[in-house]
Amino acid sequence: MTKNSLYDPRRLKLRAHDPAPRVGLKSENFKQTCPNGFGDGHNSYAHTMAWFRDHLYVGTTRANLCMVKVFRDDHYRFIDQGWPVECPDDIYRLDRRAQIWRHDPREERWEMVMRSPMVTGVDGTEVARDMGYRGMAIFQGESESSPSLYVVTSAPGKAPGPLILRSTDGIEFVPASEHGILGLPITTVRALTSFEGRLFTAPAGARGGKVNAAGIAQVYESRDPAKGIWRAASLPGFGDSENETVFELQVFAGYLYAGTLNNSGFQVWRTDAQGNPPYHWERIIHAGAGRGALNQAVASFQVFGDRLYLGTGIQGGGYDYIKGIGPAPAELILIRPDKSWDLVIGSARSTTEGYKAPLSGLPAGFGGFFNGYFWRMEVHNNWLYLGTYNSATLLPWISFERAPQRVKSFLSQVKIESIFANEAGFDLWRSADGENWLPVHRQGFGNPYNYGIRTLVSTPHGLYLGTANPFGPRVAVREDDQWVYRENPRGGLEVWRGEDNP
């Protein structure tokens, strides 16, 4: 059974009083605007994207699977059938300088406007200052005469640390913080959101391959980031030491919401940011909305109508091998302004707020076991779009000797080759009301190496979609019972544009 055959239109629950659904984007409305990582297969992730000064900006992260290989013994021991991509023994031999590209949709032209500089690393060697650009936001601080584009970075382990960058013209990007925001011992910043005249952010990762677990679950703010002035806006972990990272930030109904990574299940907190920092925060959801560790983290937030939608995930693509969490597919949850919440897509269960069954009638992962993250959402022309991360792309290189028994039982009945052919590649879904969902595409726009939708941005020129595709420039293929590396013409991030009237 293919992923597309899992869709059953009888699942739709249209009410008699509902208006006719508006027309949304279909797969044929999407056209590729950038293949193969802007011509460089090491551009693995379109990790962040923003519409600024009538241009689309895309920040890349480089050589993700080579970075993962460094920590293979601890974090990715289940990959031992040959490493998926060709990597040097020393990752610092790679050009890891992250890039920012600018797109003019009127001329269909891309240009690179930023490449990370080289700096002196902690061991005295020259290293890339930034290996990735992981978040963007438009914000105007107290001393600024117009809005600027702010960008948060990921730094290699040997680099001084991540930064917050600022650009007034979309061409020159300068630091708006010290390394580590306030000199914190971190490597990655992810969330970046404006609220009540302030720009808010939070650490996301630390050295040792902990790209999603900073160990510092704290929110920071600045009224004037152009001057590099930042201060703590919350207590560490919101007073709970089990919160490892603040993974997502979102403004909704007069509050700033924060979603955490917590190995007992994510938490959601909110504040009106009034008074003096650190502000008063109140907890809205805990214990992964009653699912516990299988909802380890808040992977995405999106406001749609009068609801805040929350996509979940387990780090590692739906399976945290070190913590022994998962594998399990992602869920979708909605939060109302009165703090009540409901399950939209997921597993029915009893919770401290009562029995919750999915409003959509759809199980976790849209019924796809390998949809480990609901990674990014966006509203475009009154439709809510949701993109997933799908771990089936990694199956050819995974050893299942140490996998949970339920996974072994499943794989004993279905060949890996069949799963890869029919399941690999992200899902893209859409909804006109947040409850009834339709598939746009379920196999990575025809490229199985597109294992995730990392960015979605609505613009006057259509809905832009950026993929995570770290399977380049050379990918491991099986030939005569041996793994050999071959050029992968389908490796590297891709950018697609969906137009209503292409």
Short mmCIF file of C-alpha atoms in Angstrom, two decimals:
data_model
loop_
_atom_site.label_atom_id
_atom_site.label_comp_id
_atom_site.label_asym_id
_atom_site.label_seq_id
_atom_site.Cartn_x
_atom_site.Cartn_y
_atom_site.Cartn_z
CA MET A 1 0.00 0.00 0.00
CA THR A 2 1.41 3.39 -0.96
CA LYS A 3 1.13 6.46 1.17
CA ASN A 4 -1.28 8.04 -1.30
CA SER A 5 -3.66 5.12 -0.94
CA LEU A 6 -3.95 5.76 2.80
CA TYR A 7 -6.16 8.77 2.11
CA ASP A 8 -9.84 7.97 2.43
CA PRO A 9 -12.22 10.85 1.55
CA ARG A 10 -14.88 9.28 3.75
CA ARG A 11 -12.83 10.48 6.73
CA LEU A 12 -13.86 14.06 6.03
CA LYS A 13 -16.44 15.36 8.47
CA LEU A 14 -18.17 18.21 6.64
CA ARG A 15 -21.04 19.78 8.55
CA ALA A 16 -24.25 20.82 6.80
CA HIS A 17 -23.77 24.49 7.71
CA ASP A 18 -20.17 24.70 6.50
CA PRO A 19 -19.55 26.85 3.41
CA ALA A 20 -18.05 25.27 0.33
CA PRO A 21 -14.31 24.74 0.87
CA ARG A 22 -12.01 27.31 -0.73
CA VAL A 23 -9.67 26.08 -3.43
CA GLY A 24 -6.26 25.13 -2.03
CA LEU A 25 -2.95 24.26 -3.64
CA LYS A 26 -2.53 20.83 -5.21
CA SER A 27 0.71 19.09 -6.05
CA GLU A 28 0.52 20.26 -9.65
CA ASN A 29 0.49 23.88 -8.43
CA PHE A 30 4.06 23.50 -7.13
CA LYS A 31 7.06 24.13 -9.34
CA GLN A 32 10.69 23.71 -8.35
CA THR A 33 12.67 26.96 -8.24
CA CYS A 34 15.93 25.59 -6.81
CA PRO A 35 17.35 22.06 -7.16
CA ASN A 36 20.45 20.43 -5.67
CA GLY A 37 21.30 22.89 -2.90
CA PHE A 38 21.82 25.89 -5.23
CA GLY A 39 24.20 23.68 -7.19
CA ASP A 40 26.06 22.47 -4.08
CA GLY A 41 24.89 19.18 -2.56
CA HIS A 42 26.44 20.12 0.80
CA ASN A 43 23.64 22.68 1.21
CA SER A 44 21.52 20.12 3.02
CA TYR A 45 18.70 22.06 4.72
CA ALA A 46 16.69 25.10 3.70
CA HIS A 47 16.72 25.65 7.44
CA THR A 48 15.07 29.04 7.52
CA MET A 49 13.15 31.31 5.17
CA ALA A 50 11.64 34.82 5.26
CA TRP A 51 9.98 37.36 2.97
CA PHE A 52 11.85 40.69 3.30
CA ARG A 53 11.98 43.74 1.03
CA ASP A 54 10.08 41.97 -1.79
CA HIS A 55 12.53 39.07 -1.87
CA LEU A 56 12.58 35.56 -0.47
CA TYR A 57 15.56 34.79 1.79
CA VAL A 58 16.73 31.23 2.45
CA GLY A 59 19.37 30.26 4.99
CA THR A 60 21.16 26.93 4.55
CA THR A 61 22.75 24.43 6.89
CA ARG A 62 25.67 22.45 5.53
CA ALA A 63 26.60 18.76 5.43
CA ASN A 64 24.12 17.63 8.07
CA LEU A 65 24.72 13.89 7.70
CA CYS A 66 28.48 14.35 7.88
CA MET A 67 27.97 16.29 11.10
CA VAL A 68 25.82 13.43 12.42
CA LYS A 69 28.51 10.90 11.51
CA VAL A 70 30.91 12.51 13.98
CA PHE A 71 28.57 11.41 16.80
CA ARG A 72 27.53 8.13 15.21
CA ASP A 73 28.79 5.92 18.05
CA ASP A 74 26.53 7.63 20.57
CA HIS A 75 23.54 8.85 18.62
CA TYR A 76 23.18 6.93 15.37
CA ARG A 77 24.34 3.40 16.11
CA PHE A 78 21.33 2.10 14.22
CA ILE A 79 22.95 3.29 10.95
CA ASP A 80 25.62 0.69 10.23
CA GLN A 81 24.91 -0.55 6.70
CA GLY A 82 27.29 1.99 5.18
CA TRP A 83 27.11 5.71 5.85
CA PRO A 84 24.46 7.35 3.61
CA VAL A 85 26.75 10.05 2.19
CA GLU A 86 30.44 10.37 1.51
CA CYS A 87 32.25 12.25 4.29
CA PRO A 88 35.92 12.93 5.02
CA ASP A 89 37.47 11.47 8.17
CA ASP A 90 37.83 15.00 9.52
CA ILE A 91 34.62 17.00 9.05
CA TYR A 92 36.57 20.25 9.30
CA ARG A 93 38.04 19.47 5.89
CA LEU A 94 34.61 20.24 4.42
CA ASP A 95 33.54 23.73 3.43
CA ARG A 96 30.95 24.23 6.19
CA ARG A 97 30.36 27.94 5.60
CA ALA A 98 26.58 28.41 5.71
CA GLN A 99 24.93 30.55 3.05
CA ILE A 100 21.99 32.93 2.66
CA TRP A 101 20.36 33.15 -0.75
CA ARG A 102 17.96 35.77 -2.07
CA HIS A 103 15.26 35.10 -4.65
CA ASP A 104 13.51 37.61 -6.88
CA PRO A 105 10.30 35.86 -8.03
CA ARG A 106 9.65 38.44 -10.74
CA GLU A 107 12.88 37.59 -12.52
CA GLU A 108 13.14 33.98 -11.26
CA ARG A 109 16.67 34.80 -10.11
CA TRP A 110 18.68 33.55 -7.12
CA GLU A 111 21.79 35.17 -5.72
CA MET A 112 23.95 34.35 -2.70
CA VAL A 113 24.08 37.38 -0.43
CA MET A 114 25.87 35.89 2.56
CA ARG A 115 28.50 33.22 3.18
CA SER A 116 29.80 32.62 6.68
CA PRO A 117 33.27 34.01 7.31
CA MET A 118 36.10 31.91 8.68
CA VAL A 119 37.20 32.59 12.25
CA THR A 120 39.78 31.31 14.71
CA GLY A 121 38.35 28.32 16.53
CA VAL A 122 38.73 27.33 20.16
CA ASP A 123 41.73 25.15 19.22
CA GLY A 124 43.45 27.91 17.25
CA THR A 125 42.55 26.56 13.79
CA GLU A 126 40.49 28.35 11.15
CA VAL A 127 36.86 27.20 11.10
CA ALA A 128 33.56 28.38 9.66
CA ARG A 129 31.89 30.80 12.05
CA ASP A 130 28.41 29.61 11.01
CA MET A 131 27.55 26.14 9.71
CA GLY A 132 23.83 26.93 9.53
CA TYR A 133 21.20 29.65 9.61
CA ARG A 134 18.31 28.21 11.58
CA GLY A 135 15.76 31.00 12.09
CA MET A 136 14.74 34.40 10.70
CA ALA A 137 12.43 37.21 11.84
CA ILE A 138 11.57 40.75 10.74
CA PHE A 139 11.81 43.24 13.62
CA GLN A 140 12.27 46.95 14.26
CA GLY A 141 14.07 47.79 17.48
CA GLU A 142 13.99 51.02 19.47
CA SER A 143 16.99 52.58 17.72
CA GLU A 144 16.04 51.42 14.21
CA SER A 145 14.31 53.62 11.65
CA SER A 146 12.91 50.66 9.70
CA PRO A 147 12.51 46.88 10.13
CA SER A 148 15.58 44.66 9.84
CA LEU A 149 16.02 41.01 8.99
CA TYR A 150 17.38 39.09 11.98
CA VAL A 151 18.96 35.64 11.62
CA VAL A 152 20.00 33.09 14.26
CA THR A 153 22.92 30.76 13.57
CA SER A 154 24.37 27.34 14.30
CA ALA A 155 28.09 27.12 14.99
CA PRO A 156 30.49 24.20 14.55
CA GLY A 157 31.76 22.71 17.81
CA LYS A 158 35.18 24.33 17.39
CA ALA A 159 33.75 27.78 16.60
CA PRO A 160 33.26 30.46 19.28
CA GLY A 161 29.46 29.99 19.33
CA PRO A 162 26.21 31.05 17.63
CA LEU A 163 25.19 34.62 16.89
CA ILE A 164 22.17 36.71 16.11
CA LEU A 165 22.80 38.54 12.83
CA ARG A 166 21.08 41.69 11.54
CA SER A 167 20.61 43.10 8.06
CA THR A 168 18.95 46.38 7.12
CA ASP A 169 19.21 45.87 3.36
CA GLY A 170 19.19 42.08 2.91
CA ILE A 171 22.76 42.13 1.65
CA GLU A 172 25.06 42.92 4.57
CA PHE A 173 24.63 40.85 7.75
CA VAL A 174 26.36 41.92 10.97
CA PRO A 175 26.33 40.42 14.50
CA ALA A 176 23.67 41.74 16.89
CA SER A 177 24.84 39.69 19.87
CA GLU A 178 28.00 38.25 21.29
CA HIS A 179 28.76 34.59 20.65
CA GLY A 180 26.27 32.45 22.53
CA ILE A 181 23.87 35.44 22.73
CA LEU A 182 25.19 36.30 26.21
CA GLY A 183 28.30 34.18 26.13
CA LEU A 184 26.32 31.00 26.87
CA PRO A 185 28.01 27.61 26.25
CA ILE A 186 25.77 26.73 23.31
CA THR A 187 26.15 26.01 19.59
CA THR A 188 22.69 26.61 18.15
CA VAL A 189 19.78 29.04 18.32
CA ARG A 190 16.45 28.08 16.71
CA ALA A 191 13.45 30.21 17.74
CA LEU A 192 13.14 33.90 16.90
CA THR A 193 9.86 35.82 17.42
CA SER A 194 8.77 39.44 17.97
CA PHE A 195 6.20 40.38 20.63
CA GLU A 196 5.22 43.59 22.42
CA GLY A 197 8.11 45.61 20.96
CA ARG A 198 10.72 43.01 21.80
CA LEU A 199 12.56 40.27 19.93
CA PHE A 200 12.58 36.91 21.72
CA THR A 201 14.86 33.90 21.21
CA ALA A 202 16.13 30.78 22.99
CA PRO A 203 19.16 28.46 22.86
CA ALA A 204 18.56 25.18 21.03
CA GLY A 205 21.75 23.08 21.04
CA ALA A 206 25.09 22.44 22.71
CA ARG A 207 28.42 20.82 21.88
CA GLY A 208 28.72 17.05 21.71
CA GLY A 209 26.14 16.58 18.96
CA LYS A 210 23.28 17.94 21.09
CA VAL A 211 21.83 20.03 18.27
CA ASN A 212 18.34 19.94 19.81
CA ALA A 213 19.12 19.86 23.54
CA ALA A 214 20.89 22.97 24.77
CA GLY A 215 20.50 22.11 28.44
CA ILE A 216 19.53 25.78 28.87
CA ALA A 217 15.74 26.04 28.61
CA GLN A 218 15.44 29.79 28.88
CA VAL A 219 13.91 32.60 26.82
CA TYR A 220 15.82 35.83 26.13
CA GLU A 221 14.59 39.20 24.87
CA SER A 222 15.86 42.47 23.45
CA ARG A 223 14.12 45.80 22.86
CA ASP A 224 17.08 46.97 20.80
CA PRO A 225 18.94 43.99 19.33
CA ALA A 226 20.86 46.29 16.97
CA LYS A 227 22.83 47.31 20.06
CA GLY A 228 23.35 43.73 21.19
CA ILE A 229 21.47 44.12 24.45
CA TRP A 230 19.83 40.85 25.59
CA ARG A 231 18.38 39.73 28.92
CA ALA A 232 16.60 36.69 30.37
CA ALA A 233 12.81 36.77 29.96
CA SER A 234 12.09 33.53 31.86
CA LEU A 235 13.48 31.45 34.66
CA PRO A 236 15.61 28.46 33.60
CA GLY A 237 13.27 25.67 32.52
CA PHE A 238 10.33 27.77 33.76
CA GLY A 239 11.24 26.31 37.14
CA ASP A 240 11.27 22.69 35.88
CA SER A 241 14.74 21.18 35.43
CA GLU A 242 13.37 18.47 33.11
CA ASN A 243 12.79 21.05 30.37
CA GLU A 244 15.97 20.69 28.28
CA THR A 245 15.28 23.25 25.55
CA VAL A 246 12.79 25.90 24.54
CA PHE A 247 12.20 24.63 21.03
CA GLU A 248 9.51 26.95 19.63
CA LEU A 249 8.08 30.43 20.28
CA GLN A 250 4.80 31.80 18.93
CA VAL A 251 2.55 34.81 19.55
CA PHE A 252 -1.14 34.02 19.99
CA ALA A 253 -4.14 35.89 21.42
CA GLY A 254 -2.10 38.44 23.36
CA TYR A 255 0.47 36.02 24.78
CA LEU A 256 3.89 34.68 23.89
CA TYR A 257 3.85 30.88 23.89
CA ALA A 258 6.91 28.67 24.41
CA GLY A 259 7.12 24.95 23.64
CA THR A 260 9.81 22.80 25.24
CA LEU A 261 11.68 19.56 24.71
CA ASN A 262 11.18 17.35 27.76
CA ASN A 263 11.92 13.63 27.95
CA SER A 264 8.78 13.11 30.03
CA GLY A 265 6.70 14.93 27.42
CA PHE A 266 6.77 18.51 26.13
CA GLN A 267 5.38 21.46 28.02
CA VAL A 268 3.72 24.65 26.73
CA TRP A 269 4.02 27.90 28.69
CA ARG A 270 2.74 31.42 28.01
CA THR A 271 3.32 34.99 29.24
CA ASP A 272 1.90 38.44 28.52
CA ALA A 273 5.45 39.80 29.08
CA GLN A 274 4.23 42.58 31.33
CA GLY A 275 6.29 44.09 34.14
CA ASN A 276 9.99 43.42 34.58
CA PRO A 277 11.79 40.31 33.31
CA PRO A 278 11.98 37.49 34.01
CA TYR A 279 8.23 37.53 33.40
CA HIS A 280 5.47 35.47 34.95
CA TRP A 281 4.78 32.38 32.82
CA GLU A 282 1.89 29.96 33.23
CA ARG A 283 1.90 26.33 32.13
CA ILE A 284 -0.79 25.40 29.59
CA ILE A 285 0.09 21.79 28.71
CA HIS A 286 2.44 19.25 30.31
CA ALA A 287 3.45 15.59 29.92
CA GLY A 288 3.22 15.77 26.14
CA ALA A 289 -0.54 16.38 26.26
CA GLY A 290 -1.03 13.08 28.02
CA ARG A 291 1.13 11.07 25.61
CA GLY A 292 4.28 11.37 27.69
CA ALA A 293 7.69 10.87 26.12
CA LEU A 294 6.22 9.98 22.71
CA ASN A 295 5.45 13.69 22.45
CA GLN A 296 8.97 14.69 23.46
CA ALA A 297 9.06 18.12 21.85
CA VAL A 298 7.02 20.90 20.32
CA ALA A 299 8.40 20.86 16.78
CA SER A 300 6.19 23.61 15.31
CA PHE A 301 3.58 26.26 16.15
CA GLN A 302 1.15 28.02 13.81
CA VAL A 303 -1.80 30.33 14.41
CA PHE A 304 -4.81 29.58 12.20
CA GLY A 305 -8.08 31.39 12.81
CA ASP A 306 -8.70 31.57 16.55
CA ARG A 307 -6.58 28.51 17.34
CA LEU A 308 -2.91 27.85 17.95
CA TYR A 309 -1.80 24.60 16.30
CA LEU A 310 1.09 22.60 17.70
CA GLY A 311 3.03 19.89 15.86
CA THR A 312 5.01 17.36 17.91
CA GLY A 313 8.12 15.26 17.37
CA ILE A 314 10.80 13.06 18.91
CA GLN A 315 14.34 14.24 18.21
CA GLY A 316 16.34 12.03 15.88
CA GLY A 317 13.53 11.92 13.34
CA GLY A 318 10.97 10.23 15.55
CA TYR A 319 13.33 7.93 17.47
CA ASP A 320 15.59 9.16 20.27
CA TYR A 321 17.94 6.20 20.45
CA ILE A 322 19.92 7.46 23.44
CA LYS A 323 16.89 8.17 25.61
CA GLY A 324 15.05 5.09 24.38
CA ILE A 325 12.05 7.17 23.25
CA GLY A 326 10.02 5.96 20.28
CA PRO A 327 9.91 5.33 17.47
CA ALA A 328 6.53 7.01 17.11
CA PRO A 329 4.83 9.32 14.61
CA ALA A 330 3.90 12.93 15.34
CA GLU A 331 0.65 14.45 16.56
CA LEU A 332 -1.22 17.71 15.96
CA ILE A 333 -2.84 19.58 18.86
CA LEU A 334 -4.86 22.80 18.98
CA ILE A 335 -4.91 25.35 21.81
CA ARG A 336 -7.72 27.86 22.35
CA PRO A 337 -7.37 31.35 23.85
CA ASP A 338 -9.03 30.10 27.08
CA LYS A 339 -6.11 27.60 27.50
CA SER A 340 -8.22 24.54 26.69
CA TRP A 341 -6.81 22.15 24.11
CA ASP A 342 -7.81 19.25 21.88
CA LEU A 343 -6.16 16.51 19.89
CA VAL A 344 -6.52 17.01 16.12
CA ILE A 345 -4.38 14.18 14.73
CA GLY A 346 -3.06 11.41 16.97
CA SER A 347 -3.81 8.60 19.38
CA ALA A 348 -7.00 8.71 21.47
CA ARG A 349 -6.35 8.61 25.22
CA SER A 350 -7.42 9.64 28.69
CA THR A 351 -5.71 12.78 29.97
CA THR A 352 -5.88 15.00 33.04
CA GLU A 353 -8.23 17.19 30.96
CA GLY A 354 -10.51 14.27 30.10
CA TYR A 355 -10.73 11.79 27.23
CA LYS A 356 -9.25 13.08 23.99
CA ALA A 357 -9.95 11.57 20.58
CA PRO A 358 -8.57 13.11 17.36
CA LEU A 359 -11.05 15.62 15.94
CA SER A 360 -9.94 14.74 12.42
CA GLY A 361 -10.37 11.01 12.87
CA LEU A 362 -6.77 10.62 11.69
CA PRO A 363 -4.12 8.70 13.65
CA ALA A 364 -0.65 10.00 14.50
CA GLY A 365 1.53 10.83 11.49
CA PHE A 366 -1.55 10.99 9.23
CA GLY A 367 -1.39 7.21 9.42
CA GLY A 368 2.24 7.21 8.28
CA PHE A 369 4.46 5.49 10.85
CA PHE A 370 7.61 7.24 9.59
CA ASN A 371 6.28 10.81 9.90
CA GLY A 372 8.39 11.53 12.96
CA TYR A 373 7.91 15.32 13.01
CA PHE A 374 5.12 17.68 12.08
CA TRP A 375 7.98 19.98 11.22
CA ARG A 376 6.54 23.17 9.82
CA MET A 377 3.14 24.82 9.24
CA GLU A 378 2.02 27.93 7.37
CA VAL A 379 -1.22 29.70 6.44
CA HIS A 380 -1.64 30.66 2.79
CA ASN A 381 -4.84 32.02 1.23
CA ASN A 382 -6.95 30.81 4.16
CA TRP A 383 -5.60 27.24 4.14
CA LEU A 384 -3.38 25.71 6.79
CA TYR A 385 -0.47 23.71 5.31
CA LEU A 386 1.54 21.17 7.28
CA GLY A 387 4.82 19.51 6.25
CA THR A 388 6.40 16.44 7.83
CA TYR A 389 9.77 14.83 8.34
CA ASN A 390 9.71 11.22 7.10
CA SER A 391 12.39 8.82 8.34
CA ALA A 392 11.68 6.13 5.73
CA THR A 393 14.37 7.73 3.56
CA LEU A 394 17.04 6.39 5.95
CA LEU A 395 15.82 2.78 5.93
CA PRO A 396 18.34 1.38 3.37
CA TRP A 397 21.23 2.16 5.74
CA ILE A 398 19.68 1.15 9.07
CA SER A 399 20.42 -1.99 11.07
CA PHE A 400 17.40 -3.27 12.97
CA GLU A 401 19.16 -5.73 15.27
CA ARG A 402 18.69 -3.37 18.25
CA ALA A 403 15.29 -2.04 17.18
CA PRO A 404 12.20 -2.52 19.39
CA GLN A 405 10.41 -5.81 18.82
CA ARG A 406 7.33 -4.13 17.37
CA VAL A 407 9.52 -2.54 14.70
CA LYS A 408 11.15 -5.88 13.89
CA SER A 409 7.75 -7.54 13.61
CA PHE A 410 6.56 -4.89 11.19
CA LEU A 411 9.69 -5.09 9.04
CA SER A 412 9.55 -8.89 8.93
CA GLN A 413 6.34 -8.53 6.93
CA VAL A 414 7.34 -5.73 4.56
CA LYS A 415 10.58 -5.43 2.61
CA ILE A 416 12.75 -2.36 3.17
CA GLU A 417 12.86 -1.74 -0.57
CA SER A 418 9.07 -1.66 -0.72
CA ILE A 419 8.80 0.78 2.18
CA PHE A 420 11.44 3.07 0.66
CA ALA A 421 9.71 3.04 -2.74
CA ASN A 422 6.28 3.81 -1.32
CA GLU A 423 6.93 5.80 1.87
CA ALA A 424 10.17 7.79 1.50
CA GLY A 425 9.82 11.54 1.16
CA PHE A 426 7.96 14.19 3.15
CA ASP A 427 4.20 14.62 3.37
CA LEU A 428 2.44 17.91 2.64
CA TRP A 429 -1.17 18.28 3.81
CA ARG A 430 -3.70 21.13 3.86
CA SER A 431 -6.84 22.04 5.77
CA ALA A 432 -9.47 24.75 5.32
CA ASP A 433 -10.72 24.49 8.91
CA GLY A 434 -7.89 22.90 10.91
CA GLU A 435 -9.91 19.71 11.38
CA ASN A 436 -10.48 18.14 7.95
CA TRP A 437 -7.26 17.40 6.08
CA LEU A 438 -6.37 16.66 2.46
CA PRO A 439 -3.04 15.38 1.12
CA VAL A 440 -1.19 17.63 -1.30
CA HIS A 441 1.70 15.20 -1.83
CA ARG A 442 2.98 12.24 0.15
CA GLN A 443 6.31 11.32 -1.44
CA GLY A 444 8.63 14.34 -1.35
CA PHE A 445 7.46 15.86 -4.64
CA GLY A 446 8.82 12.78 -6.39
CA ASN A 447 12.23 12.85 -4.67
CA PRO A 448 12.65 10.22 -1.92
CA TYR A 449 15.71 12.07 -0.61
CA ASN A 450 13.52 15.05 0.35
CA TYR A 451 12.93 13.63 3.81
CA GLY A 452 11.44 16.78 5.30
CA ILE A 453 9.74 20.10 4.75
CA ARG A 454 11.83 22.43 6.88
CA THR A 455 10.38 25.80 5.82
CA LEU A 456 7.04 27.14 4.57
CA VAL A 457 6.50 30.84 3.84
CA SER A 458 3.46 32.58 2.36
CA THR A 459 4.32 35.45 0.01
CA PRO A 460 2.46 37.65 -2.51
CA HIS A 461 3.95 35.36 -5.17
CA GLY A 462 2.81 32.05 -3.72
CA LEU A 463 3.62 29.55 -1.00
CA TYR A 464 7.32 28.73 -0.82
CA LEU A 465 8.53 25.40 0.53
CA GLY A 466 12.12 24.53 1.46
CA THR A 467 13.23 20.93 1.94
CA ALA A 468 15.70 19.07 4.10
CA ASN A 469 17.73 16.81 1.83
CA PRO A 470 21.22 15.93 3.14
CA PHE A 471 21.88 13.14 0.62
CA GLY A 472 24.50 14.88 -1.48
CA PRO A 473 26.75 15.43 -3.24
CA ARG A 474 27.53 11.66 -3.27
CA VAL A 475 25.21 9.03 -1.84
CA ALA A 476 25.90 5.41 -0.87
CA VAL A 477 24.31 2.83 -3.17
CA ARG A 478 24.42 -0.94 -3.04
CA GLU A 479 26.32 -2.58 -5.90
CA ASP A 480 27.29 -6.29 -5.86
CA ASP A 481 26.75 -6.50 -2.09
CA GLN A 482 29.03 -3.53 -1.47
CA TRP A 483 28.35 0.10 -0.66
CA VAL A 484 29.84 2.56 -3.15
CA TYR A 485 29.43 6.31 -3.44
CA ARG A 486 27.89 7.81 -6.55
CA GLU A 487 26.96 11.36 -7.51
CA ASN A 488 23.39 12.05 -6.47
CA PRO A 489 21.61 14.37 -8.94
CA ARG A 490 18.69 14.54 -6.48
CA GLY A 491 20.76 15.43 -3.39
CA GLY A 492 20.80 18.80 -1.65
CA LEU A 493 17.98 21.05 -0.51
CA GLU A 494 15.21 22.08 -2.88
CA VAL A 495 12.91 25.11 -2.96
CA TRP A 496 9.43 24.88 -4.48
CA ARG A 497 6.78 27.52 -5.12
CA GLY A 498 3.05 26.84 -5.07
CA GLU A 499 0.96 29.27 -7.08
CA ASP A 500 -2.81 29.40 -7.22
CA ASN A 501 -2.73 30.38 -10.87
CA PRO A 502 0.66 29.28 -12.19
#
